[in-house]
mmCIF file of C-alpha atoms in Angstrom:
data_model
loop_
_atom_site.group_PDB
_atom_site.id
_atom_site.type_symbol
_atom_site.label_atom_id
_atom_site.label_comp_id
_atom_site.label_asym_id
_atom_site.label_seq_id
_atom_site.Cartn_x
_atom_site.Cartn_y
_atom_site.Cartn_z
ATOM 1 C CA MET A 1030 106.571 -54.055 101.913
ATOM 2 C CA HIS A 1031 103.242 -53.473 100.145
ATOM 3 C CA TRP A 1032 100.292 -52.890 102.482
ATOM 4 C CA TYR A 1033 98.531 -56.028 101.200
ATOM 5 C CA GLU A 1034 101.493 -58.205 102.163
ATOM 6 C CA LYS A 1035 101.391 -56.755 105.695
ATOM 7 C CA LEU A 1036 97.714 -57.699 105.996
ATOM 8 C CA LYS A 1037 98.293 -61.152 104.538
ATOM 9 C CA ARG A 1038 101.009 -61.893 107.104
ATOM 10 C CA TYR A 1039 98.746 -61.011 110.013
ATOM 11 C CA PHE A 1040 95.128 -61.890 109.156
ATOM 12 C CA PRO A 1041 93.948 -65.504 108.818
ATOM 13 C CA ILE A 1042 93.371 -66.595 105.219
ATOM 14 C CA GLU A 1043 89.642 -67.100 105.862
ATOM 15 C CA GLU A 1044 89.292 -63.376 106.682
ATOM 16 C CA MET A 1045 91.296 -62.049 103.730
ATOM 17 C CA LYS A 1046 90.011 -60.699 100.459
ATOM 18 C CA SER A 1047 92.322 -61.279 97.510
ATOM 19 C CA ARG A 1048 94.707 -58.508 96.509
ATOM 20 C CA GLU A 1049 92.868 -58.236 93.182
ATOM 21 C CA HIS A 1050 89.546 -57.789 94.979
ATOM 22 C CA MET A 1051 90.902 -55.033 97.253
ATOM 23 C CA GLU A 1052 92.685 -53.209 94.456
ATOM 24 C CA ALA A 1053 89.555 -53.348 92.276
ATOM 25 C CA LEU A 1054 87.508 -51.954 95.159
ATOM 26 C CA LEU A 1055 89.998 -49.105 95.536
ATOM 27 C CA ASP A 1056 89.976 -48.450 91.779
ATOM 28 C CA ASP A 1057 86.284 -48.929 90.998
ATOM 29 C CA ARG A 1058 84.672 -48.089 94.344
ATOM 30 C CA GLY A 1059 87.178 -45.453 95.482
ATOM 31 C CA ASP A 1060 84.299 -43.158 96.330
ATOM 32 C CA VAL A 1061 83.503 -45.444 99.307
ATOM 33 C CA TYR A 1062 86.466 -47.838 99.760
ATOM 34 C CA HIS A 1063 89.665 -46.290 101.139
ATOM 35 C CA VAL A 1064 93.161 -47.276 102.285
ATOM 36 C CA GLU A 1065 95.371 -45.438 104.759
ATOM 37 C CA HIS A 1066 98.789 -46.961 105.354
ATOM 38 C CA GLY A 1067 102.243 -46.222 106.658
ATOM 39 C CA ASP A 1068 105.311 -48.004 107.976
ATOM 40 C CA HIS A 1069 103.443 -49.322 111.014
ATOM 41 C CA HIS A 1070 99.782 -49.506 110.016
ATOM 42 C CA VAL A 1071 97.220 -50.442 107.392
ATOM 43 C CA LEU A 1072 93.601 -49.289 107.517
ATOM 44 C CA LEU A 1073 91.041 -50.210 104.868
ATOM 45 C CA TYR A 1074 87.585 -48.823 105.405
ATOM 46 C CA VAL A 1075 84.269 -48.132 103.759
ATOM 47 C CA GLU A 1076 82.668 -44.725 104.181
ATOM 48 C CA GLY A 1077 79.068 -44.465 103.116
ATOM 49 C CA GLU A 1078 76.399 -41.889 103.814
ATOM 50 C CA ARG A 1079 75.271 -43.651 106.996
ATOM 51 C CA LEU A 1080 78.354 -45.460 108.296
ATOM 52 C CA VAL A 1081 82.044 -46.160 108.413
ATOM 53 C CA PHE A 1082 82.985 -49.828 108.210
ATOM 54 C CA VAL A 1083 86.506 -50.893 109.160
ATOM 55 C CA ASP A 1084 87.405 -53.702 106.790
ATOM 56 C CA TYR A 1085 90.969 -54.175 108.067
ATOM 57 C CA LEU A 1086 92.959 -52.415 110.779
ATOM 58 C CA LEU A 1087 96.513 -53.500 111.436
ATOM 59 C CA VAL A 1088 99.012 -51.829 113.749
ATOM 60 C CA ALA A 1089 102.430 -53.482 113.622
ATOM 61 C CA LYS A 1090 103.500 -55.196 116.847
ATOM 62 C CA GLU A 1091 106.464 -52.862 117.272
ATOM 63 C CA ALA A 1092 104.138 -49.828 117.180
ATOM 64 C CA ARG A 1093 101.428 -51.098 119.546
ATOM 65 C CA GLY A 1094 100.893 -49.198 122.765
ATOM 66 C CA GLN A 1095 102.005 -45.908 121.169
ATOM 67 C CA GLY A 1096 98.536 -44.549 120.380
ATOM 68 C CA LEU A 1097 98.528 -45.226 116.638
ATOM 69 C CA GLY A 1098 95.381 -47.382 116.688
ATOM 70 C CA LYS A 1099 93.581 -44.762 118.771
ATOM 71 C CA LYS A 1100 94.693 -42.023 116.359
ATOM 72 C CA LEU A 1101 93.314 -43.982 113.384
ATOM 73 C CA LEU A 1102 89.992 -44.628 115.116
ATOM 74 C CA ASP A 1103 89.756 -40.988 116.207
ATOM 75 C CA MET A 1104 90.172 -39.980 112.548
ATOM 76 C CA LEU A 1105 87.173 -42.183 111.707
ATOM 77 C CA LYS A 1106 85.134 -40.991 114.706
ATOM 78 C CA GLU A 1107 85.532 -37.390 113.494
ATOM 79 C CA LYS A 1108 83.315 -38.320 110.542
ATOM 80 C CA GLY A 1109 80.393 -38.416 113.007
ATOM 81 C CA LYS A 1110 78.913 -41.677 111.699
ATOM 82 C CA PRO A 1111 78.456 -45.088 113.312
ATOM 83 C CA ILE A 1112 81.592 -47.227 112.936
ATOM 84 C CA LEU A 1113 81.229 -50.974 112.527
ATOM 85 C CA LEU A 1114 83.897 -53.642 112.408
ATOM 86 C CA GLU A 1115 84.253 -57.408 112.470
ATOM 87 C CA VAL A 1116 86.493 -59.114 115.040
ATOM 88 C CA GLU A 1117 87.381 -62.662 115.893
ATOM 89 C CA PRO A 1118 85.675 -63.882 119.062
ATOM 90 C CA THR A 1119 87.851 -63.668 122.164
ATOM 91 C CA ASP A 1120 90.104 -66.694 122.496
ATOM 92 C CA TYR A 1121 91.803 -66.635 125.891
ATOM 93 C CA ASP A 1122 94.571 -68.848 124.471
ATOM 94 C CA ASP A 1123 95.336 -66.111 121.909
ATOM 95 C CA THR A 1124 96.396 -62.950 123.719
ATOM 96 C CA ASP A 1125 95.999 -60.853 120.548
ATOM 97 C CA THR A 1126 92.236 -61.438 120.512
ATOM 98 C CA VAL A 1127 91.967 -60.487 124.192
ATOM 99 C CA LYS A 1128 94.030 -57.310 123.727
ATOM 100 C CA ARG A 1129 92.099 -56.375 120.580
ATOM 101 C CA GLN A 1130 88.730 -56.710 122.331
ATOM 102 C CA ARG A 1131 89.956 -54.629 125.303
ATOM 103 C CA PHE A 1132 91.305 -51.946 122.985
ATOM 104 C CA TYR A 1133 87.999 -51.555 121.154
ATOM 105 C CA GLU A 1134 86.101 -51.531 124.449
ATOM 106 C CA ARG A 1135 88.335 -48.701 125.714
ATOM 107 C CA GLU A 1136 87.581 -46.837 122.491
ATOM 108 C CA GLY A 1137 83.837 -46.977 123.170
ATOM 109 C CA PHE A 1138 82.853 -49.891 120.927
ATOM 110 C CA ARG A 1139 80.159 -52.310 122.033
ATOM 111 C CA HIS A 1140 79.197 -55.756 120.798
ATOM 112 C CA VAL A 1141 76.085 -55.915 118.660
ATOM 113 C CA GLU A 1142 74.995 -58.848 120.800
ATOM 114 C CA ARG A 1143 71.984 -59.887 118.760
ATOM 115 C CA LEU A 1144 73.776 -59.965 115.402
ATOM 116 C CA ARG A 1145 75.192 -63.314 114.269
ATOM 117 C CA TYR A 1146 77.767 -63.407 111.455
ATOM 118 C CA ARG A 1147 78.760 -66.840 110.127
ATOM 119 C CA ARG A 1148 80.316 -67.107 106.673
ATOM 120 C CA ARG A 1149 81.885 -70.031 104.842
ATOM 121 C CA SER A 1150 85.381 -69.155 103.653
ATOM 122 C CA LEU A 1151 85.951 -69.690 99.959
ATOM 123 C CA ALA A 1152 89.656 -70.237 100.718
ATOM 124 C CA THR A 1153 89.249 -72.954 103.382
ATOM 125 C CA GLN A 1154 85.553 -73.942 103.094
ATOM 126 C CA GLU A 1155 85.340 -73.651 106.901
ATOM 127 C CA VAL A 1156 82.648 -71.603 108.616
ATOM 128 C CA ASN A 1157 84.111 -68.473 110.116
ATOM 129 C CA GLU A 1158 82.219 -66.754 112.926
ATOM 130 C CA LEU A 1159 82.935 -63.109 113.651
ATOM 131 C CA GLU A 1160 81.582 -60.628 116.168
ATOM 132 C CA ILE A 1161 80.356 -57.199 115.135
ATOM 133 C CA LEU A 1162 81.438 -54.187 117.172
ATOM 134 C CA LEU A 1163 79.818 -50.758 116.975
ATOM 135 C CA TRP A 1164 80.835 -47.246 117.979
ATOM 136 C CA SER A 1165 78.115 -44.692 117.519
ATOM 137 C CA PRO A 1166 77.781 -40.954 118.121
ATOM 138 C CA ASP A 1167 74.048 -41.567 118.608
ATOM 139 C CA ASP A 1168 71.945 -44.494 119.740
ATOM 140 C CA THR A 1169 72.268 -46.789 116.740
ATOM 141 C CA THR A 1170 70.064 -49.796 117.380
ATOM 142 C CA ASP A 1171 70.956 -53.420 116.732
ATOM 143 C CA GLU A 1172 68.426 -53.417 113.886
ATOM 144 C CA GLU A 1173 70.107 -50.406 112.264
ATOM 145 C CA ALA A 1174 73.545 -51.998 112.750
ATOM 146 C CA PHE A 1175 72.232 -55.201 111.141
ATOM 147 C CA ASP A 1176 71.022 -53.262 108.078
ATOM 148 C CA LEU A 1177 74.375 -51.468 107.787
ATOM 149 C CA VAL A 1178 76.405 -54.698 108.063
ATOM 150 C CA ARG A 1179 74.165 -56.372 105.488
ATOM 151 C CA ALA A 1180 74.733 -53.465 103.071
ATOM 152 C CA VAL A 1181 78.521 -53.750 103.495
ATOM 153 C CA TYR A 1182 78.380 -57.521 103.017
ATOM 154 C CA GLU A 1183 76.360 -57.188 99.815
ATOM 155 C CA GLU A 1184 78.112 -54.123 98.361
ATOM 156 C CA ILE A 1185 81.748 -54.729 99.424
ATOM 157 C CA HIS A 1186 82.452 -58.256 100.670
ATOM 158 C CA THR A 1187 80.591 -60.049 97.886
ATOM 159 C CA TRP A 1188 81.124 -57.392 95.186
ATOM 160 C CA ARG A 1189 82.207 -59.229 92.003
ATOM 161 C CA ASP A 1190 83.118 -62.260 94.127
ATOM 162 C CA ARG A 1191 82.643 -64.718 91.240
ATOM 163 C CA ASP A 1192 85.161 -62.694 89.165
ATOM 164 C CA PHE A 1193 87.815 -62.834 91.878
ATOM 165 C CA TYR A 1194 87.234 -66.267 93.446
ATOM 166 C CA GLY A 1195 85.474 -68.303 90.753
ATOM 167 C CA GLU A 1196 82.410 -68.730 92.948
ATOM 168 C CA SER A 1197 80.051 -66.635 95.009
ATOM 169 C CA TYR A 1198 79.917 -66.187 98.747
ATOM 170 C CA GLN A 1199 76.729 -67.179 100.534
ATOM 171 C CA PRO A 1200 73.821 -64.750 100.298
ATOM 172 C CA SER A 1201 73.486 -62.308 103.200
ATOM 173 C CA GLU A 1202 70.380 -64.028 104.587
ATOM 174 C CA GLU A 1203 72.481 -67.170 105.214
ATOM 175 C CA VAL A 1204 75.396 -65.264 106.744
ATOM 176 C CA LEU A 1205 73.709 -62.627 108.903
ATOM 177 C CA THR A 1206 70.931 -63.115 111.407
ATOM 178 C CA LEU A 1207 69.474 -60.873 114.082
ATOM 179 C CA ASP A 1208 68.202 -62.591 117.217
ATOM 180 C CA PRO A 1209 64.848 -61.360 118.509
ATOM 181 C CA ILE A 1210 64.884 -59.184 121.619
ATOM 182 C CA GLY A 1211 64.973 -61.359 124.708
ATOM 183 C CA ALA A 1212 66.290 -64.421 122.856
ATOM 184 C CA PRO A 1213 68.744 -66.442 124.948
ATOM 185 C CA ASP A 1214 72.436 -65.767 124.350
ATOM 186 C CA GLU A 1215 74.865 -68.652 123.920
ATOM 187 C CA ASP A 1216 75.264 -68.788 127.714
ATOM 188 C CA GLY A 1217 71.500 -69.280 128.123
ATOM 189 C CA THR A 1218 70.729 -65.822 129.563
ATOM 190 C CA ALA A 1219 68.273 -63.457 127.946
ATOM 191 C CA GLY A 1220 69.760 -61.154 125.283
ATOM 192 C CA SER A 1221 69.918 -57.406 125.666
ATOM 193 C CA ALA A 1222 66.960 -55.246 124.813
#
């Protein structure tokens, strides 16, 4: 099965780029957009001068718990750059989201608590909220993470979007916001400094 079909079976439609979009990124932006795949995994990622951004990471259910996800992340960590990724918020009724969050936490990722990511899906027209996770070999700040996520959104997610989807995604200033230090979190407590 083609790697795109594996992704399409697992990821919700509102999180998927079209096959044409991904293949064009690999063809035209192959200097920064990469795919690594095998029988039991698919990894699409962006590697720029200042970051690695995991666009999609899929480990097949039958291969989970065997260290494959860790091996893939270790390969990215060896690049010595901050690694950012988008994840669905934890839904305790969906054990996959709970396991995914725990896995990334074990791998040293932290939530970029102050960053808000809310994008309208062109496929469903529904607003999709994602959390941003960060692993960093240094002390990457929330502000730096925000700038890196914005660059990926503008240079990868919305790259030629009108060509592939017939319309454009929202501009980054509508999708991404950074709460001020000390702003209350959703639970009403003060945010992290």
